PDB file of C-alpha atoms in Angstrom:
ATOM      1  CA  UNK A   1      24.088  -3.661 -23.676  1.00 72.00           C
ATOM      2  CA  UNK A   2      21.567  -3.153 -20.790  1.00 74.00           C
ATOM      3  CA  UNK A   3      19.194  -6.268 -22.380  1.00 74.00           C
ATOM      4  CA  UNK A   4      23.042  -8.157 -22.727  1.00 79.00           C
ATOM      5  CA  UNK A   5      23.121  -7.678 -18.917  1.00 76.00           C
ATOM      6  CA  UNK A   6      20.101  -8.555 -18.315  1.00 74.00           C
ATOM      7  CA  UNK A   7      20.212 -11.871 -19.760  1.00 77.00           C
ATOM      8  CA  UNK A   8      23.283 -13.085 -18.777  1.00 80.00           C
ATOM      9  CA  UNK A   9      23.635 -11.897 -15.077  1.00 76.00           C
ATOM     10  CA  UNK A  10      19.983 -11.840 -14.213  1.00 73.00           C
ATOM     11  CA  UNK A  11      20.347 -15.745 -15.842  1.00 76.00           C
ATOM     12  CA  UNK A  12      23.294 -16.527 -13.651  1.00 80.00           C
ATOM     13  CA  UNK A  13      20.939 -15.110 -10.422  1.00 79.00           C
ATOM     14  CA  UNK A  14      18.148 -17.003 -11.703  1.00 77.00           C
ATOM     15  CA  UNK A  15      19.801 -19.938 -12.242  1.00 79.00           C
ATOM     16  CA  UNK A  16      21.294 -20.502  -8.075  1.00 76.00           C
ATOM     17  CA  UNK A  17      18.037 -19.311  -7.406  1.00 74.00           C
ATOM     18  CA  UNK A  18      15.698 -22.071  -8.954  1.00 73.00           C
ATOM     19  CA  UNK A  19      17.829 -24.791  -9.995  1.00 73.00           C
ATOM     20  CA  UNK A  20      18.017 -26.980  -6.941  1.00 66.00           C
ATOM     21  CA  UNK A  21      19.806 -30.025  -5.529  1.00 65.00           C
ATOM     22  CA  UNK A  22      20.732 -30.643  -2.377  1.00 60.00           C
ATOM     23  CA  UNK A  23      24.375 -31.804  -2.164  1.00 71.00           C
ATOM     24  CA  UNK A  24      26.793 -32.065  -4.740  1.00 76.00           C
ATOM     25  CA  UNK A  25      27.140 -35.702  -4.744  1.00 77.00           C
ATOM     26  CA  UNK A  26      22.929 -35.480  -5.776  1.00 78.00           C
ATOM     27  CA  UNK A  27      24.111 -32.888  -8.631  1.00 78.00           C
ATOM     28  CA  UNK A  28      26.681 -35.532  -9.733  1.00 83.00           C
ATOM     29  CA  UNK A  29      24.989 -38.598  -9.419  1.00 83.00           C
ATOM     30  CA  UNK A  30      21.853 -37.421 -11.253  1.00 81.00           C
ATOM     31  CA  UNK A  31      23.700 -35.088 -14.385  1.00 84.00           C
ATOM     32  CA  UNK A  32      26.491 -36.792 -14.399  1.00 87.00           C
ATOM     33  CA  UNK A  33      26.867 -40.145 -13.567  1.00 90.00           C
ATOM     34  CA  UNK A  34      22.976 -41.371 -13.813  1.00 89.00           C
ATOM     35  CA  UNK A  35      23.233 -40.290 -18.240  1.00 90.00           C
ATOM     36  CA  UNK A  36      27.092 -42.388 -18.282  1.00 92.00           C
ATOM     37  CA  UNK A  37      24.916 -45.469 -17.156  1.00 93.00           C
ATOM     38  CA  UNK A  38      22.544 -44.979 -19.758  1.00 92.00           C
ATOM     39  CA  UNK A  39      25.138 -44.550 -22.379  1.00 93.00           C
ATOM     40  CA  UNK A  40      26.796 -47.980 -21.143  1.00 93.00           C
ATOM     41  CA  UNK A  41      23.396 -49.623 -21.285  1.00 94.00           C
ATOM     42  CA  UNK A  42      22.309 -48.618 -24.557  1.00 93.00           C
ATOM     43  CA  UNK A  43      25.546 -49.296 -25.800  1.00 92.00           C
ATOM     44  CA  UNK A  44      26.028 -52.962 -24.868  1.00 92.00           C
ATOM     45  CA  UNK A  45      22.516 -53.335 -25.752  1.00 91.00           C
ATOM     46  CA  UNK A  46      23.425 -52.275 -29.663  1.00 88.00           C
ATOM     47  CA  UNK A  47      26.389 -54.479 -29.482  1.00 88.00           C
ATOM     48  CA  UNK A  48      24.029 -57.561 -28.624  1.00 89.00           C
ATOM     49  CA  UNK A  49      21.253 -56.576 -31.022  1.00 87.00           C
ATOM     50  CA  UNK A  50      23.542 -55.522 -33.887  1.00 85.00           C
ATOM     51  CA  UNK A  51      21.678 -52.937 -34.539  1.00 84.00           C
ATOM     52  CA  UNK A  52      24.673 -49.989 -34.454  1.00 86.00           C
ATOM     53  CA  UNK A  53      27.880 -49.640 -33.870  1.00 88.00           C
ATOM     54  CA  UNK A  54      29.283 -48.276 -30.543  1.00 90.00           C
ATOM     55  CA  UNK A  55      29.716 -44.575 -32.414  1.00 92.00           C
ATOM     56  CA  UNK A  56      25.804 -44.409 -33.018  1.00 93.00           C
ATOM     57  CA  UNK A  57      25.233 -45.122 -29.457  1.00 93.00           C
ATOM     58  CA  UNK A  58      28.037 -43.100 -28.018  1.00 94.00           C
ATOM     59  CA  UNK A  59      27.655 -39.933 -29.473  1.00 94.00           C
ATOM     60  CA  UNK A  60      23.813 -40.055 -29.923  1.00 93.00           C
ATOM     61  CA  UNK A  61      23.442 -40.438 -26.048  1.00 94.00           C
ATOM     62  CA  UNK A  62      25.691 -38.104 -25.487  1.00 93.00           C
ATOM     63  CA  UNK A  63      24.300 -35.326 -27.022  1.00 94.00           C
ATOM     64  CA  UNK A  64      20.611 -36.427 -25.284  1.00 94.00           C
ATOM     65  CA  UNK A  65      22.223 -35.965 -22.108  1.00 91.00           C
ATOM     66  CA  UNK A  66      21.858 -32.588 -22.283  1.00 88.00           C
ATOM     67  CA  UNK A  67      18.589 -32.678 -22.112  1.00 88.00           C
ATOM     68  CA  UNK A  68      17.820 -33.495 -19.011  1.00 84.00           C
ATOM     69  CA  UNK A  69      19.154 -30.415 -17.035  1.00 85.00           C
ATOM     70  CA  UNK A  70      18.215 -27.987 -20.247  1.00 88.00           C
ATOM     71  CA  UNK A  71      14.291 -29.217 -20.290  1.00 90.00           C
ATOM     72  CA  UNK A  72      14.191 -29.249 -16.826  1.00 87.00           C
ATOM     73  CA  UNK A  73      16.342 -26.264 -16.160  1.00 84.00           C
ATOM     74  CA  UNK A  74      14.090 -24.570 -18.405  1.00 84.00           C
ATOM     75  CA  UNK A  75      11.128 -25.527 -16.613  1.00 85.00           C
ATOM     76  CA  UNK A  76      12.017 -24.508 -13.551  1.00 82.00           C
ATOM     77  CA  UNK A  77      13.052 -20.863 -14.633  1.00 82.00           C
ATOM     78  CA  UNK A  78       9.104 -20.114 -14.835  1.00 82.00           C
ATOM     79  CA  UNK A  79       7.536 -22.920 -12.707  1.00 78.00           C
ATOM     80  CA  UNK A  80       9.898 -22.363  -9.584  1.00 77.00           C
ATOM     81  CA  UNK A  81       8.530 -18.763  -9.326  1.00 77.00           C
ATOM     82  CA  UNK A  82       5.449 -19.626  -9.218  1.00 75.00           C
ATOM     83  CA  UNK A  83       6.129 -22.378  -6.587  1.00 75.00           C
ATOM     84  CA  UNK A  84       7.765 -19.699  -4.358  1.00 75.00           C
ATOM     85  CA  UNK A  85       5.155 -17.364  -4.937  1.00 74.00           C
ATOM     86  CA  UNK A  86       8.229 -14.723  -6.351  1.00 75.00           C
ATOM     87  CA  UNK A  87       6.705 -15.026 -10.407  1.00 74.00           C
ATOM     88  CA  UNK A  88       4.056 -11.971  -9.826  1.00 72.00           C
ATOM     89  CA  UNK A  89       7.159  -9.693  -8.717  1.00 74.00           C
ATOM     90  CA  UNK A  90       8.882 -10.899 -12.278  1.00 76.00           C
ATOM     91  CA  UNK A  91       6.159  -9.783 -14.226  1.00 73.00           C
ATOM     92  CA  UNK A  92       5.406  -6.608 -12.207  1.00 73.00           C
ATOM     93  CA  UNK A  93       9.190  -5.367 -13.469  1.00 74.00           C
ATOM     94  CA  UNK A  94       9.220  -3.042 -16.358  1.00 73.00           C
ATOM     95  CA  UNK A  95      12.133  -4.911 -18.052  1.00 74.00           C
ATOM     96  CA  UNK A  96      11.469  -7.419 -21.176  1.00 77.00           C
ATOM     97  CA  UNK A  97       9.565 -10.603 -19.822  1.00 78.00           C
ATOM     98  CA  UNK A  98      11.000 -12.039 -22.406  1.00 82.00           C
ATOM     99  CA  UNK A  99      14.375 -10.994 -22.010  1.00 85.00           C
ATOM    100  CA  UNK A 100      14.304 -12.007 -18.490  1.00 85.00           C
ATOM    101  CA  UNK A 101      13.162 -15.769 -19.394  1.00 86.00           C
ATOM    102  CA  UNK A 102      15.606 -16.412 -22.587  1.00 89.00           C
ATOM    103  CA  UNK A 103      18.077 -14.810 -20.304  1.00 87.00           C
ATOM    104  CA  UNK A 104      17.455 -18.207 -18.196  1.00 86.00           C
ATOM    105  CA  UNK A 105      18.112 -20.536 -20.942  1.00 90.00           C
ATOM    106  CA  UNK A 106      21.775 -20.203 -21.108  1.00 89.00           C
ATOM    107  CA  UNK A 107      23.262 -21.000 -17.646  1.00 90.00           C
ATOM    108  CA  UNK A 108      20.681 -24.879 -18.439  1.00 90.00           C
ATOM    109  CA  UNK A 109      22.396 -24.418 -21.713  1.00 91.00           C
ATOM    110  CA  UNK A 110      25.836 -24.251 -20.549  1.00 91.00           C
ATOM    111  CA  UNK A 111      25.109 -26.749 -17.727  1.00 90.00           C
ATOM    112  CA  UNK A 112      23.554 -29.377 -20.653  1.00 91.00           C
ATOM    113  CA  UNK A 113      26.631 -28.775 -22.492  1.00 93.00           C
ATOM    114  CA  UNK A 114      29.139 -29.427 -19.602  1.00 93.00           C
ATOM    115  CA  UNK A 115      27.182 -32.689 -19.357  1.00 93.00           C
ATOM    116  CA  UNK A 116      27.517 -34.016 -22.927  1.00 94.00           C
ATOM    117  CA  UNK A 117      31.146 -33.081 -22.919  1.00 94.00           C
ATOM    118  CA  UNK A 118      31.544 -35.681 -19.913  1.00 94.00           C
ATOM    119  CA  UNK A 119      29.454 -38.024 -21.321  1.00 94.00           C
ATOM    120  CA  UNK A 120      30.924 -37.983 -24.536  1.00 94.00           C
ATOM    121  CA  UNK A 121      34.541 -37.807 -23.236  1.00 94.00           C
ATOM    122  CA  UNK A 122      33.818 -40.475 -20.468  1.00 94.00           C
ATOM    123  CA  UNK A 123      32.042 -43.283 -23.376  1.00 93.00           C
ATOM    124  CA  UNK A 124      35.035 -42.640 -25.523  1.00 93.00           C
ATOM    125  CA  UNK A 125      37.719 -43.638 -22.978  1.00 94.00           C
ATOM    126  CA  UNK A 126      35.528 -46.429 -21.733  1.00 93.00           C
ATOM    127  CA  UNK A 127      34.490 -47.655 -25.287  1.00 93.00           C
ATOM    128  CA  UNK A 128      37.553 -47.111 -26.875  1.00 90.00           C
ATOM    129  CA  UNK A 129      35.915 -45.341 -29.087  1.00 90.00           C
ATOM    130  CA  UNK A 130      38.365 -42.507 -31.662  1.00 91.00           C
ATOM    131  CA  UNK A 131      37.164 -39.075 -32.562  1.00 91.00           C
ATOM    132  CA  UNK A 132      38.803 -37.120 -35.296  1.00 90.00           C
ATOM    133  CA  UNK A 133      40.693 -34.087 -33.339  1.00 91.00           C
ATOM    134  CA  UNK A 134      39.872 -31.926 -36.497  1.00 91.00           C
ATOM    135  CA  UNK A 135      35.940 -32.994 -35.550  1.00 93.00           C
ATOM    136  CA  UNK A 136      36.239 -31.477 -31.657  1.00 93.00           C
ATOM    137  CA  UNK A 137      35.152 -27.772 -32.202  1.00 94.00           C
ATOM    138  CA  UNK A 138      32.041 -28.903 -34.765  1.00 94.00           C
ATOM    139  CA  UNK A 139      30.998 -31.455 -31.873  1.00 95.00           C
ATOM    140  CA  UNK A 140      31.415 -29.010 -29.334  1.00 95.00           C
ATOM    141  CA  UNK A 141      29.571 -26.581 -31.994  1.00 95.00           C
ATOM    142  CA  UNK A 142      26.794 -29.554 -31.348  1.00 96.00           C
ATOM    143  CA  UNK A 143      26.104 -30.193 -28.422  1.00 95.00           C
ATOM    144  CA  UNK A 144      25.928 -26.235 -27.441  1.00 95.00           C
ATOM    145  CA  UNK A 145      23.425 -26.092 -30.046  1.00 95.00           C
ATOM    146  CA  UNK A 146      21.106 -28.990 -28.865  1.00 95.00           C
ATOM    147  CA  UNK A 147      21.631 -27.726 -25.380  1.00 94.00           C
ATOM    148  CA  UNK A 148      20.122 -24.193 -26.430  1.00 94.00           C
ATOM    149  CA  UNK A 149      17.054 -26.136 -28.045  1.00 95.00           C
ATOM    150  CA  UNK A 150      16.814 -28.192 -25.656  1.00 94.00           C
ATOM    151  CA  UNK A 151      16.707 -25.386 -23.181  1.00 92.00           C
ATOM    152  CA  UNK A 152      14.096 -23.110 -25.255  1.00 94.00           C
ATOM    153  CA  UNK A 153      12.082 -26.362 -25.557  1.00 95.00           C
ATOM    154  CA  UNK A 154      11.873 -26.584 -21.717  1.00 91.00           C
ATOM    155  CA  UNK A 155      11.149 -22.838 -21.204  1.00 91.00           C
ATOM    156  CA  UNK A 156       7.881 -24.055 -23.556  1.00 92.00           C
ATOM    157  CA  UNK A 157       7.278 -26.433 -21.239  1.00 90.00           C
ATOM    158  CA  UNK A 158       7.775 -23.862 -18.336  1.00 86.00           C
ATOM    159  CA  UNK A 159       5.448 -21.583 -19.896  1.00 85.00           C
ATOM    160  CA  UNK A 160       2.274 -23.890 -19.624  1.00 83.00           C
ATOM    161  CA  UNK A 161       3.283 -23.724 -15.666  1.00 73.00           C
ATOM    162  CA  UNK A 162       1.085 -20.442 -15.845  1.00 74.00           C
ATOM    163  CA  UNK A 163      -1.859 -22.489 -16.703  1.00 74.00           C
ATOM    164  CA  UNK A 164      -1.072 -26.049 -15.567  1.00 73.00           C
ATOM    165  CA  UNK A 165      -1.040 -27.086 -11.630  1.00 70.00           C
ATOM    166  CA  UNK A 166       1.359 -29.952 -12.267  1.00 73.00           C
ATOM    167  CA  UNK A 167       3.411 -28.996 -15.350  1.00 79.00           C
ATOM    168  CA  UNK A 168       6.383 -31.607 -14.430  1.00 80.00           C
ATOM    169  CA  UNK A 169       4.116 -34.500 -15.388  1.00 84.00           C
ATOM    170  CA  UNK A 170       4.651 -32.917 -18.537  1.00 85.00           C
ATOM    171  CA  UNK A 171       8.411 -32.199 -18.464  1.00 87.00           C
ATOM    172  CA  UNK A 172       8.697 -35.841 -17.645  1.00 88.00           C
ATOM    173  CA  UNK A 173       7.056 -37.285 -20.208  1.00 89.00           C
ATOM    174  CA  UNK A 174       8.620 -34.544 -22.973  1.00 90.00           C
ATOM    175  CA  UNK A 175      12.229 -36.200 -21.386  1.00 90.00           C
ATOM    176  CA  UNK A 176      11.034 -40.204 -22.317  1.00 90.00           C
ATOM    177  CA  UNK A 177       9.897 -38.792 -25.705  1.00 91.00           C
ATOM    178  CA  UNK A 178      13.243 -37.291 -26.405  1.00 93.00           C
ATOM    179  CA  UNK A 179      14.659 -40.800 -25.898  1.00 91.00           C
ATOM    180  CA  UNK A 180      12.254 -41.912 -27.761  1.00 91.00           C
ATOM    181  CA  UNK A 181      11.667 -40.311 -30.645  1.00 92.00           C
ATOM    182  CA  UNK A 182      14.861 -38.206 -31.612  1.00 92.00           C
ATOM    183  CA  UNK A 183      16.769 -41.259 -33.207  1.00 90.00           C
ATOM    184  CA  UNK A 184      19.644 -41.872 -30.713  1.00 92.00           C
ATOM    185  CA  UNK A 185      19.218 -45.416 -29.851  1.00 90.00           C
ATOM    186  CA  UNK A 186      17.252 -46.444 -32.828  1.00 87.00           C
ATOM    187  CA  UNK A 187      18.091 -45.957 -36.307  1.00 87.00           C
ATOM    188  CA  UNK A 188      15.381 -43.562 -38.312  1.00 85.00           C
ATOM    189  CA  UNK A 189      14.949 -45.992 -40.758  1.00 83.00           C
ATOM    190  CA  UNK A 190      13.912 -48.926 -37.844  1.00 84.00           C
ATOM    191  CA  UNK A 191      11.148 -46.208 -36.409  1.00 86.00           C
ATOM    192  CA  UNK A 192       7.814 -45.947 -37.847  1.00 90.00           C
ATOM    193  CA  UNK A 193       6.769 -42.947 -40.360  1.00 91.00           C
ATOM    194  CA  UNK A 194       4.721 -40.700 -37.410  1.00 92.00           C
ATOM    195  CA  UNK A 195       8.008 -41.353 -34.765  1.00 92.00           C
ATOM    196  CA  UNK A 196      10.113 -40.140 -37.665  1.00 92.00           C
ATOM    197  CA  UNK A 197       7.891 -36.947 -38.561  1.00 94.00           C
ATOM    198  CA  UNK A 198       7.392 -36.243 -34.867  1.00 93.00           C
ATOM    199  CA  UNK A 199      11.240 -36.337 -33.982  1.00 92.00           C
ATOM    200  CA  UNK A 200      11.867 -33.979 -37.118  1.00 94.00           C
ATOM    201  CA  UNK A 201      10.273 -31.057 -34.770  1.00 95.00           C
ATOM    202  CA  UNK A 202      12.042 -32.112 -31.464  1.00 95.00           C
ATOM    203  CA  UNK A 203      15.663 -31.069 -30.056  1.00 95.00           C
ATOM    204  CA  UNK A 204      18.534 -33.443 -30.243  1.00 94.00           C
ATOM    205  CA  UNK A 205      17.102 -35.080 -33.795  1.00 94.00           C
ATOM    206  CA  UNK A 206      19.468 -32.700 -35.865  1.00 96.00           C
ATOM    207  CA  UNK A 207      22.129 -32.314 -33.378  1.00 96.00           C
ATOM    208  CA  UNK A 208      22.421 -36.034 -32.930  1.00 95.00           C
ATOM    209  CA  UNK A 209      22.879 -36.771 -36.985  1.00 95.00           C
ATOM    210  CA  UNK A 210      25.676 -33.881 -37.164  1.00 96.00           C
ATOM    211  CA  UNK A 211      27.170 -35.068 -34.016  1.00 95.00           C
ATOM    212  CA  UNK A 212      27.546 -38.951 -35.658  1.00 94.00           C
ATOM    213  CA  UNK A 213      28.578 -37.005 -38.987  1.00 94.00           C
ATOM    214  CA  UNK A 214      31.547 -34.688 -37.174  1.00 95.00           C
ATOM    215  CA  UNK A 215      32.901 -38.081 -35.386  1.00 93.00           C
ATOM    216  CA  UNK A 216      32.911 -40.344 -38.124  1.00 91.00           C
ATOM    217  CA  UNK A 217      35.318 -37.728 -39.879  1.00 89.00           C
ATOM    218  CA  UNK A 218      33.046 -36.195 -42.169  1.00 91.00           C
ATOM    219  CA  UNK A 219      34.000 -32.467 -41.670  1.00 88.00           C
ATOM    220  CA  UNK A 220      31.587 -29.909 -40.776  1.00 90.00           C
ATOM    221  CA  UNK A 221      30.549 -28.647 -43.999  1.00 92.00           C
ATOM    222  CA  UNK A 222      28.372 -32.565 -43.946  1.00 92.00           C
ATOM    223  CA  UNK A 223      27.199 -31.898 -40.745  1.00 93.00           C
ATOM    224  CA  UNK A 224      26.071 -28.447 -41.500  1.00 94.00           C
ATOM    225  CA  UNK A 225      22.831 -29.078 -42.709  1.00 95.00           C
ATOM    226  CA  UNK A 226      21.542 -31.247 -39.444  1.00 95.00           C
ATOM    227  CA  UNK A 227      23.100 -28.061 -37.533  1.00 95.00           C
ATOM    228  CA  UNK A 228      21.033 -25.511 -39.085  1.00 96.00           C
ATOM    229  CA  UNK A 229      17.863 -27.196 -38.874  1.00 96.00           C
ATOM    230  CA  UNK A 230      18.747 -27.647 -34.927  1.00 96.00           C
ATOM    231  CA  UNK A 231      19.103 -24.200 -34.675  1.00 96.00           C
ATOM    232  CA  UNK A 232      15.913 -23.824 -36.446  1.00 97.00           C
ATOM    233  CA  UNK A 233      14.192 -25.606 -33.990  1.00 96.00           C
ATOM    234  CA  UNK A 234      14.980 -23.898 -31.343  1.00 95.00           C
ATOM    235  CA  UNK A 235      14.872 -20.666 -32.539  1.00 96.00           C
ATOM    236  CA  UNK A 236      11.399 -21.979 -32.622  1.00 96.00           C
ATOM    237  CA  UNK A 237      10.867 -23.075 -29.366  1.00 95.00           C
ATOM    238  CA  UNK A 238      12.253 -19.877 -28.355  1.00 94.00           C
ATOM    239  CA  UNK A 239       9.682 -18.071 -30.062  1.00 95.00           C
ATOM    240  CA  UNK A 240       6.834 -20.338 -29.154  1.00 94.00           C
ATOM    241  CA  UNK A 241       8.138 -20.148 -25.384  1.00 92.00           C
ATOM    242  CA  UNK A 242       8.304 -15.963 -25.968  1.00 90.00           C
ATOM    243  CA  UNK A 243       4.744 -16.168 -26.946  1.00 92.00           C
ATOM    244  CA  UNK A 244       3.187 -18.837 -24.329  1.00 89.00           C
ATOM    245  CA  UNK A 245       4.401 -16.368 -21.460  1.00 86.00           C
ATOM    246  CA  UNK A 246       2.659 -13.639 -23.159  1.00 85.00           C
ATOM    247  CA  UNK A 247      -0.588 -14.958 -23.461  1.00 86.00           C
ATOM    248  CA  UNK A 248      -0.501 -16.497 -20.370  1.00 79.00           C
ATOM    249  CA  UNK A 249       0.848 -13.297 -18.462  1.00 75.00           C
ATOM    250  CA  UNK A 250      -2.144 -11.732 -19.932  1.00 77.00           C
ATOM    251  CA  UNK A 251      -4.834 -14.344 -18.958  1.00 73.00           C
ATOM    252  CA  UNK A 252      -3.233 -14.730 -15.650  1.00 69.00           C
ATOM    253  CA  UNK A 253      -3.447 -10.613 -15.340  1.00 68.00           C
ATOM    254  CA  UNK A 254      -7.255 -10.908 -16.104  1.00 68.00           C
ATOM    255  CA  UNK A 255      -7.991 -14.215 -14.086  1.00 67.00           C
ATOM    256  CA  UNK A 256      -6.031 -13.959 -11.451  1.00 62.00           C
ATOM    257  CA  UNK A 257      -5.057 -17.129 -12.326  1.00 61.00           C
ATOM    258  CA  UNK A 258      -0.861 -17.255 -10.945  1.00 61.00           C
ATOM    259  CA  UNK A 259      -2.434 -17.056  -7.606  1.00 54.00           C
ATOM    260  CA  UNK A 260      -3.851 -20.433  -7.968  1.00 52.00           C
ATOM    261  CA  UNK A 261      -2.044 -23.878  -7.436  1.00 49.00           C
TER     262      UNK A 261
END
């Protein structure tokens, strides 16, 4: 129960603490209305190309949208510490390190997910597009499962912030390859072979292919295959993230290395 406390109200704190904007119209405009446009875009794009129907486009972006607060959410729970010079008092507490950081995950997690609800919700109304009412709970299911992976992924990402000076060059670029490579605005079968293998061990890949599975009325027994392996993933990137601060605490111990930016 104490490591259950720790996680979730230590994530909360953590979470007013690092994740920043400065109004709400900036929170808004960039999580909420900024990843609509996007779905509109790609959208009429696949309409004029013919290369998917509005349901690929819809739901696929959707469920990406959550990555943007989750990688970057996750990235900041390390690499804001350090930036405010507070990271040295985190590791100096005799509680799990790594209890503290997955703890972090799951306010970006529930943030992603509030954001591919809208998204989702939003694109349907505006696309006309119908969703199954039996298929809400797997979706939502879905998307809180891509927005933990996607959240573990950018605690990896945070993690190298305790050996790289300028890790959101690298959170950037991990965002445009989640567009990229994960298959939500172009078919698998249209990428090349390396995309395709790549993708297989990024968030949103899975979650996207059971999210178009649970909307086009499938039932969730189809879509549970994609699910698992999402959860797979990040239960992965979880891992790898648990490890990364590890070594790094260590080397930073010996080095003296979190005192240089």
């Amino acid at each position: 129960m104490k490591t259950l406390r720790l996680m979730t109200v230590g994530g909360v704190i953590a979470y007013r603490a690092l994740f920043n904007w400065t109004t709400p119209g900036m929170f808004i405009g960039t999580l909420l209305v900024g990843p609509l446009f996007q779905l509109l875009f790609f959208a009429y794009l696949g309409r004029q190309l013919q290369v998917a129907d509005d349901r690929f486009y819809i739901v696929g972006n959707a469920v990406l949208t959550a990555s943007l607060a989750c990688v970057f959410g996750g990235t900041m729970a390390v690499a804001n510490e350090r930036r405010y010079g507070t990271l040295g008092h985190v590791l100096l507490s005799p509680r799990s390190r790594t209890a503290v950081f997955w703890g972090r995950v799951l306010p970006y997690a529930g943030n992603g997910l509030l954001i591919a609800v809208v998204t989702l919700t939003a694109g349907a109304l505006l696309l006309g597009l119908r969703i199954p009412v039996s298929a809400l709970p797997g979706l939502l299911l879905v998307m809180a499962a891509g927005s933990l992976a996607c959240g573990f992924f950018g605690l990896t990402l945070g993690a190298l912030g305790l050996r790289f000076r300028d890790v959101w060059v690298i959170s950037n670029v991990s965002v445009a390859l989640l567009l990229l490579l994960t298959g939500v605005n172009v078919p698998a079968s249209g990428l090349p072979g390396w995309m395709v293998a790549v993708g297989e061990w990024l968030p949103i890949t899975h979650a996207a292919e059971a999210a178009r599975r649970l909307a086009a009325g499938d039932g969730l027994a189809a879509a549970a295959g994609p699910l698992g392996q999402e959860l797979l993933v990040g239960a992965g990137y979880a891992v790898a993230a648990a490890a990364l601060l590890k070594i790094f605490e260590f080397e930073s111990r010996r080095t003296a290395s979190l005192d240089v930016l």
